[in-house]
XYZ file of C-alpha atoms in Angstrom:
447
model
C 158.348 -119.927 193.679
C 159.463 -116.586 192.830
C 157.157 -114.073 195.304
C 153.954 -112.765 193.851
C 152.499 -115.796 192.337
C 149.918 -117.609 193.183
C 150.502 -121.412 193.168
C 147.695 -124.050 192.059
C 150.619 -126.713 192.801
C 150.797 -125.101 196.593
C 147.334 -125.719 197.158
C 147.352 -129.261 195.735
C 150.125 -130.533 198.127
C 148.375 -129.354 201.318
C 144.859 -130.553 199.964
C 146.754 -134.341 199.613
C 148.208 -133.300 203.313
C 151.764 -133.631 202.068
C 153.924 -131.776 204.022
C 155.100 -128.592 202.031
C 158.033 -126.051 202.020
C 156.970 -122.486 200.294
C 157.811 -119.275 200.573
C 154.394 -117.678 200.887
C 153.996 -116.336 204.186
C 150.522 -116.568 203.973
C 150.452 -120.468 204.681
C 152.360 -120.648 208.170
C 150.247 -122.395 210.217
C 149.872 -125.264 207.619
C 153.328 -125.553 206.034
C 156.933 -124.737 206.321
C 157.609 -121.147 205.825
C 160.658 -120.205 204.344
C 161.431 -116.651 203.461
C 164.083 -116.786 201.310
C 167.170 -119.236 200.770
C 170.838 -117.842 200.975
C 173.444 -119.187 198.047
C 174.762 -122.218 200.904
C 170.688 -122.950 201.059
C 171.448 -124.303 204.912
C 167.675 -122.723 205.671
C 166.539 -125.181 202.849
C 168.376 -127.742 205.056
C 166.933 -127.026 208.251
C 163.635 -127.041 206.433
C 163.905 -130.332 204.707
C 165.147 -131.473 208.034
C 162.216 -130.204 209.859
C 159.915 -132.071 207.450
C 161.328 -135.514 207.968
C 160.879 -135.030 211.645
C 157.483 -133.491 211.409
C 154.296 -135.448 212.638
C 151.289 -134.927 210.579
C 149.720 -131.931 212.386
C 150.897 -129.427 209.746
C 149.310 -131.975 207.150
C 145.878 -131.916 208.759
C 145.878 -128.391 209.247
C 146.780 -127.845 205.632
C 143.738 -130.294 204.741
C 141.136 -127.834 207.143
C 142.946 -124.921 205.560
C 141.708 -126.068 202.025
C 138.155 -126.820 202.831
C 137.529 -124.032 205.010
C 138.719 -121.778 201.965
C 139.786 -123.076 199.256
C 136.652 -125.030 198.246
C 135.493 -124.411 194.790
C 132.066 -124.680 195.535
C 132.837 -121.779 198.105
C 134.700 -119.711 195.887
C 132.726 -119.822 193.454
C 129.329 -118.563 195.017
C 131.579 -116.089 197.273
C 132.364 -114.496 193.467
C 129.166 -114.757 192.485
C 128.429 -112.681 195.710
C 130.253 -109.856 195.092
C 129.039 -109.984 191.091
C 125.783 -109.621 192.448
C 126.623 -106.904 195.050
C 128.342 -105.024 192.238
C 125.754 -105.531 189.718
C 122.953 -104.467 192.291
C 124.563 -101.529 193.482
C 126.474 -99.877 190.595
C 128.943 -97.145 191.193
C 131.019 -94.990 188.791
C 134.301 -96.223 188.715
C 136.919 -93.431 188.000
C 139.600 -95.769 187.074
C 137.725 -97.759 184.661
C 139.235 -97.583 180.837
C 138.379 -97.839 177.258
C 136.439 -100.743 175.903
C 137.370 -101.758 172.281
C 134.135 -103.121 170.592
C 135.089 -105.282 167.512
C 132.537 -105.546 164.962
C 132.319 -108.952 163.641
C 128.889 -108.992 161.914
C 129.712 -110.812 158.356
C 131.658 -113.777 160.127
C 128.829 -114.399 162.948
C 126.062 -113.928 160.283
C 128.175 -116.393 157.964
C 132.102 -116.561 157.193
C 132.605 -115.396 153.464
C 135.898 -117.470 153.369
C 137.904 -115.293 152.135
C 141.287 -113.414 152.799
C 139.383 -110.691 154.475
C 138.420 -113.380 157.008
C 141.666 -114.113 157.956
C 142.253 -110.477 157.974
C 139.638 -110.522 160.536
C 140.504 -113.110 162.762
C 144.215 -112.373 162.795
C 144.076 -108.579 163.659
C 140.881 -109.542 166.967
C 143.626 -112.545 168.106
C 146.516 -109.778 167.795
C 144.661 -107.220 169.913
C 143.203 -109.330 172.264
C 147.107 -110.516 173.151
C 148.076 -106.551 172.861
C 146.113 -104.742 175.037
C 144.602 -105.268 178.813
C 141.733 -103.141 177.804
C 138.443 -105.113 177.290
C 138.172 -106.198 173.508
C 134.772 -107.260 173.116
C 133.621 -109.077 169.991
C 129.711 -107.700 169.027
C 127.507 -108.301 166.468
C 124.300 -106.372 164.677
C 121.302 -108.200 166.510
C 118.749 -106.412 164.463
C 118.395 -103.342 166.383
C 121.802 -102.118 167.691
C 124.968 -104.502 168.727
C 125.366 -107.271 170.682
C 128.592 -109.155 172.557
C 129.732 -112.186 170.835
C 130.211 -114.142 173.773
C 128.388 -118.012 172.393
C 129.935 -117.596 169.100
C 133.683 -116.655 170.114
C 133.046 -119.546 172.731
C 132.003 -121.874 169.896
C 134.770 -121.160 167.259
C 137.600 -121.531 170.447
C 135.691 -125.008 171.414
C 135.393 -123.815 174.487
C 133.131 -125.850 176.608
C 131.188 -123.060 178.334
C 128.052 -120.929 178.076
C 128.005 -117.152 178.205
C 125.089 -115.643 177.236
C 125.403 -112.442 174.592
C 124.694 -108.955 176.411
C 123.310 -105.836 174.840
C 125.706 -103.282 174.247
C 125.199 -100.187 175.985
C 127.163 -97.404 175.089
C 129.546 -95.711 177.232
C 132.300 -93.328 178.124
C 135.106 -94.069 176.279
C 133.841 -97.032 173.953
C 135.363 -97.354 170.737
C 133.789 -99.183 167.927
C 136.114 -100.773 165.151
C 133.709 -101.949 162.298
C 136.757 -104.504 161.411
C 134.372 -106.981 158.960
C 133.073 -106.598 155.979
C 130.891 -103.303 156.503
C 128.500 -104.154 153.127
C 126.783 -107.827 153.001
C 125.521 -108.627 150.193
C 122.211 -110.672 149.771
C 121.938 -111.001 153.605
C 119.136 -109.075 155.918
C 120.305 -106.180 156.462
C 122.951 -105.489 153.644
C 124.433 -102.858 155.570
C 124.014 -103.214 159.216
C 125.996 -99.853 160.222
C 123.125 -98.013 158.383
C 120.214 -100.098 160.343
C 122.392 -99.280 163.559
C 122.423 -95.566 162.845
C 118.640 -95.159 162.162
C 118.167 -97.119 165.735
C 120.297 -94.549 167.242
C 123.514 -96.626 168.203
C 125.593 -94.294 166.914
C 123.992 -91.585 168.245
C 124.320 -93.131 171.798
C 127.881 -93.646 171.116
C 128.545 -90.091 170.147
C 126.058 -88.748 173.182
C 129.127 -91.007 175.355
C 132.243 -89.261 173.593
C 133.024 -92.761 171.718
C 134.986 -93.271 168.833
C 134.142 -94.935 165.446
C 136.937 -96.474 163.303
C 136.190 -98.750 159.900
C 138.645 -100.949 158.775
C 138.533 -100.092 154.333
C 139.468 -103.079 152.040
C 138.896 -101.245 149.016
C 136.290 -99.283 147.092
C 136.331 -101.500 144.313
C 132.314 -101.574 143.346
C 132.805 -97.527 143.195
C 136.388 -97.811 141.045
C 135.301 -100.468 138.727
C 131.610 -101.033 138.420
C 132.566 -103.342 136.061
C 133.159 -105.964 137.986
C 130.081 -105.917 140.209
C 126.388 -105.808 139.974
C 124.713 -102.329 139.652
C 123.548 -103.471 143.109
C 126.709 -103.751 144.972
C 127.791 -99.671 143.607
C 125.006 -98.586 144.732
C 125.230 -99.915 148.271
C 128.807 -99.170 148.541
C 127.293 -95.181 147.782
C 124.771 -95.648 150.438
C 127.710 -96.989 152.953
C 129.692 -93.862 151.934
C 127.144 -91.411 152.891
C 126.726 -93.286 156.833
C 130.399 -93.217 157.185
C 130.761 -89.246 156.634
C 127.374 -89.598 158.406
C 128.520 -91.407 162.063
C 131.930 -89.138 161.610
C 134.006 -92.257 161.329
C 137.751 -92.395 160.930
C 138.740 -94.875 157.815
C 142.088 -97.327 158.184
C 142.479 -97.895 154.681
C 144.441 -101.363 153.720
C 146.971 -99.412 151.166
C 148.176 -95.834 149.951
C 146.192 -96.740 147.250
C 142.664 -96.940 148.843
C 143.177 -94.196 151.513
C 143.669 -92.046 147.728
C 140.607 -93.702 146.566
C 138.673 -92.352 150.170
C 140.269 -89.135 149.503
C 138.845 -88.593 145.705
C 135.295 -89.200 147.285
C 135.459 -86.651 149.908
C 136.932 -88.540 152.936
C 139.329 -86.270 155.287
C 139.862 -88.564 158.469
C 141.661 -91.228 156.721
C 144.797 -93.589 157.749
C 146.379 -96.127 155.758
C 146.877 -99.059 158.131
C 148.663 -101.957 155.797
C 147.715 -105.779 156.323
C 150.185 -108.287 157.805
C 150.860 -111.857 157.503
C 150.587 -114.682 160.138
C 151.796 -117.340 157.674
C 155.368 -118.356 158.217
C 158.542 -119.466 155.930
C 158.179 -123.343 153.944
C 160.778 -125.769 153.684
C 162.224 -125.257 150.174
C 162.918 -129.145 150.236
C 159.057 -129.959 149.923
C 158.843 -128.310 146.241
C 159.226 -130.983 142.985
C 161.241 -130.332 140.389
C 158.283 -129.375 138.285
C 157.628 -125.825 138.024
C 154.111 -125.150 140.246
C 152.816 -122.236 140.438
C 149.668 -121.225 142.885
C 146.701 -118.606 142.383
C 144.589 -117.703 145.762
C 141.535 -115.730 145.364
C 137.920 -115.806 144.883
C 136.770 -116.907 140.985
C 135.453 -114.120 139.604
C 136.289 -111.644 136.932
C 138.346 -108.886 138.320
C 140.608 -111.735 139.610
C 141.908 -112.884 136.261
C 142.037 -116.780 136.892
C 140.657 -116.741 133.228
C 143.465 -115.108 131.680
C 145.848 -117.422 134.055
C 143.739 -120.636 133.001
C 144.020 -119.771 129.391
C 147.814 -119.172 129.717
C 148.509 -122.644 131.454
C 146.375 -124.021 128.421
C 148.460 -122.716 126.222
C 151.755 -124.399 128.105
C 150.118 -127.377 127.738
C 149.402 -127.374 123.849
C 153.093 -126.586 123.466
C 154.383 -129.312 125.611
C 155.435 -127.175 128.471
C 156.191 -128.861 131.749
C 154.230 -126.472 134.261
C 150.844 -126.258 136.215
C 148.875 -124.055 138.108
C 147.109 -124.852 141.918
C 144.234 -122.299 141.965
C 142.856 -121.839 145.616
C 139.386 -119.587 146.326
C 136.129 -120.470 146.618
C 133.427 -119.647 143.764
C 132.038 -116.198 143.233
C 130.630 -114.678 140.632
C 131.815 -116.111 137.283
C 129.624 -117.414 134.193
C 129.053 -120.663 134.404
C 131.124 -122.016 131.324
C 134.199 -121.092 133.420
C 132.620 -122.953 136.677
C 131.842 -125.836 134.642
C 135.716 -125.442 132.918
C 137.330 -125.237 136.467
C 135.033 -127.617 138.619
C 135.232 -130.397 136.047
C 139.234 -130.726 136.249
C 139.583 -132.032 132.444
C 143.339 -130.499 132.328
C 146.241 -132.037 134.270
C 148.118 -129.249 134.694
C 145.486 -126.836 136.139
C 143.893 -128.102 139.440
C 140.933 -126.322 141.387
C 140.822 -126.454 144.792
C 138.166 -124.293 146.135
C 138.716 -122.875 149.689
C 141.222 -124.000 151.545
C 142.224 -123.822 155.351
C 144.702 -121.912 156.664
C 146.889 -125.152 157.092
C 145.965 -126.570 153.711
C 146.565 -123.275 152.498
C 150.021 -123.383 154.183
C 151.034 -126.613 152.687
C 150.052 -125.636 148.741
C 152.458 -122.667 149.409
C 155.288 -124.768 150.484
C 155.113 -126.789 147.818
C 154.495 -124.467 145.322
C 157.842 -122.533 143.362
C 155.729 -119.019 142.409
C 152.579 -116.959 143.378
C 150.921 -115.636 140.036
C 148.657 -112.350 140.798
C 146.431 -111.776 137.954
C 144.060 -109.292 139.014
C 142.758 -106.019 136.608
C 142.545 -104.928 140.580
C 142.825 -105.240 144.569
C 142.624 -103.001 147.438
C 145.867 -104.590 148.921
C 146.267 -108.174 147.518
C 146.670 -110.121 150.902
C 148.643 -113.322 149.159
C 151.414 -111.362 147.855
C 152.872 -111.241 151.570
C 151.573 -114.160 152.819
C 152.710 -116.456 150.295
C 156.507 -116.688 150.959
C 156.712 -116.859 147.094
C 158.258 -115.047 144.099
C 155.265 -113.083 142.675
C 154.247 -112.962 138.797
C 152.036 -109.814 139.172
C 149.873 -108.214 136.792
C 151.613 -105.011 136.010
C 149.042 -102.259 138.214
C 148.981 -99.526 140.688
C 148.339 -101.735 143.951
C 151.038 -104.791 143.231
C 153.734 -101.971 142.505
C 153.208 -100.252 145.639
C 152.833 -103.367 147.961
C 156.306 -105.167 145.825
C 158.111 -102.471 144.725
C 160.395 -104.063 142.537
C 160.417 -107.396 144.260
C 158.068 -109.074 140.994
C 157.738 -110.247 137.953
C 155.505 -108.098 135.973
C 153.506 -108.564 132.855
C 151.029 -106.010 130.836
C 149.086 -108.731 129.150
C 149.016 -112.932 128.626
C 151.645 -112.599 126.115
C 154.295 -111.624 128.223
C 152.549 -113.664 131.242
C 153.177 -116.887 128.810
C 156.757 -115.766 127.661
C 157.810 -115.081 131.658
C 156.028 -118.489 132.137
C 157.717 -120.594 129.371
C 161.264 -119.415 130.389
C 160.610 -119.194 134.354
C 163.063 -122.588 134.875
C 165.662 -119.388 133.645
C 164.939 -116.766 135.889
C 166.118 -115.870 139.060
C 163.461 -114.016 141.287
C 163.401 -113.368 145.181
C 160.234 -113.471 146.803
C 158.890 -110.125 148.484
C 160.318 -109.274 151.886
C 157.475 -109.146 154.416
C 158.086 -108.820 157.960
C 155.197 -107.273 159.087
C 153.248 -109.023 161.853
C 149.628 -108.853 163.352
C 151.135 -107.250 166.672
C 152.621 -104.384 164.312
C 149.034 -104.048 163.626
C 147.822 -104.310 166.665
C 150.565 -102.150 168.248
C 149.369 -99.268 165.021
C 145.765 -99.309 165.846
C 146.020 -98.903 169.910
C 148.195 -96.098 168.820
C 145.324 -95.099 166.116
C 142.612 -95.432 169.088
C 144.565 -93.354 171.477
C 144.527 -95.788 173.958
């Protein structure tokens, strides 16, 4: 083996006492050491030689060797030792670095299954394979935060227990409030705020850490319309603890870091999402047109406008249908009832989907249509792999350029519709990955 390794294959030849040839010097009593091995390998030779004439002495001392050390009983309690020792006597270390504590409050509590999820899981997997730093997964517990350590252990179906530890704060920490930072209808609705009044942040500051908040959008503040009085006024509330705990805001587009701007915010980044989803075989797609929707069902999406569009193909005996993908939010319940029933052929409700179901409607589907009145980024325009058909708005234009289809209203979204077997339309270029993202915010955190 090449030197510097360590060798679980080493250790399981002498624990079988089969006589072994390495290159670590640390096992010459119980093997045959060989330093290196010249291009004519003759030291190979004389080694293999030496082997076939060997009694099994060096294979019984290689057998003592492994229970006198290598037992994993014995290893285990001698690093439970030295945890102990540590833990009992703690010291300052000077060469100890930044921990990165990842709040993941809304998906412990319960996952909202939606693209901020993904959003979530992709950007934790993409630091915790960029960085060497602790990443720590916490949670609110009701008073302040809490590791993650059952619940990460759970999702990976890992079969291990770890119990969760309070959080502490210390020098160096930095907090990234990477979920969804207002949860509606749970207890607390805003668990930054209930931290803060129990002094977390306070703590944090007191230990020269850093808070950064991942921004989706501001959407119950830019269009009330779309949300209950409720929701604005929490989202106001949320506003006010951010300025509050002196937090720097990675907004999701140039479009909500202007939004953060317009309501008084100065330390602001725009930190653009990625995709993890990768190309589709063309050859899976039928020959007729299928087009695909992916959102949550409610009003400032626009799957109403789409649904009544794809009703409209039908009437006139156009050969086309729509795969809509989210699961239910707030809609009236006509439009429930309309999609959960299935009555029309060519419109089919899925709910939520999985990332590989997800993956499969995609490859099988010829367009992406993006309906929204609007979005703080609109995550399935990049992941898709698809020519968009984009509502004609701020957001889309600045996330696909000139890479869509656009329409103003359903008229023109039923006349790009009816002739879409006639136009030619590339799908948006996207190579942005989670370790771009990763790579951005280590640079963000200054670590």
């Amino acid at each position: 083996t090449h030197l510097g390794e360590a060798s679980a294959a080493l250790l399981d030849c002498l624990n079988y006492q089969t006589t072994t040839i390495t290159n670590f010097s640390g096992f010459d009593d119980c093997a045959i050491y060989v330093p290196q091995v010249s291009d004519d390998g003759h030291e190979l030779d004389a080694a293999l030689l030496k082997a076939y004439n060997s009694d099994d002495s060096l294979a019984k001392r290689a057998k003592e060797r492994i229970i006198k050390k290598h037992d994993p009983d014995m290893c285990a309690k001698k690093i439970f030792e030295i945890t102990e020792r540590a833990y009992s006597e703690p010291k300052e270390l000077k060469c100890f670095k930044n921990r990165i504590l990842v709040d993941i409050s809304a998906i412990f509590r319960t996952d909202p299954q939606t693209g901020i999820s993904r959003v979530v899981w992709q950007e934790l997997n993409a630091l915790f394979q960029s960085t060497t730093l602790p990443v720590i997964p916490v949670y609110f517990d009701g008073h302040g935060y809490s590791s993650a350590n059952e619940f990460m252990l759970k999702k990976l179906a890992l079969p291990f227990s770890i119990n969760d530890e309070k959080i502490i704060p210390q020098k160096g920490d930095i907090f990234y409030a990477l979920d969804f930072s207002v949860m509606y209808g749970c207890e607390p609705e805003i668990p930054l705020l209930e931290a803060r009044k129990n002094g977390f942040f306070d703590e944090l500051k007191k230990a020269g850490g850093k808070v950064f908040v991942r921004v989706h959008d501001l959407l119950p503040l830019t269009h009330p319309e779309f949300f209950p009085y409720h929701a604005g006024e929490l989202h106001l509330r949320w506003c006010e603890l951010l300025k509050d705990i002196d937090a720097t805001l990675l907004a999701t587009s140039n479009r909500v870091e202007s939004d953060l701007k317009t309501y008084g915010f100065n330390k602001t980044k725009t930190l653009r999402l990625a995709s993890h989803f990768k190309e589709y075989k063309k050859a899976n797609k039928t020959s007729e047109p299928t087009f695909i929707c992916v959102g949550t069902i409610e009003e400032r999406k626009g799957i109403k406008a789409i649904c009544l569009a794809f009703e409209r193909l039908a009437l006139i005996g156009a050969n086309a249908k729509i795969i809509i993908v989210g699961r239910m939010g707030r809609v009236d319940d006509d439009f429930r009832t309309f999609l959960e029933q299935g009555e029309h052929e060519n419109i089919i409700y899925k709910g939520f989907c999985s990332d590989d179901e997800l993956a499969e409607l995609y490859a099988t589907s010829h367009a992406l249509i993006a309906a929204s009145y609007d979005e703080g980024f609109g995550l399935p325009l990049i992941e898709s792999g698809l020519p968009v058909i984009a509502r004609d708005i701020e957001i889309f234009r600045e996330v696909l350029g000139g890479r869509a289809l656009y329409f103003k209203d359903n008229l023109e979204l039923m006349n790009i519709l009816i002739n879409y077997k006639n136009i030619s339309l590339l799908p948006p270029k996207n190579t942005r990955t989670y370790k771009d993202v990763a790579k951005e915010l280590l640079e963000l955190f200054g670590v």
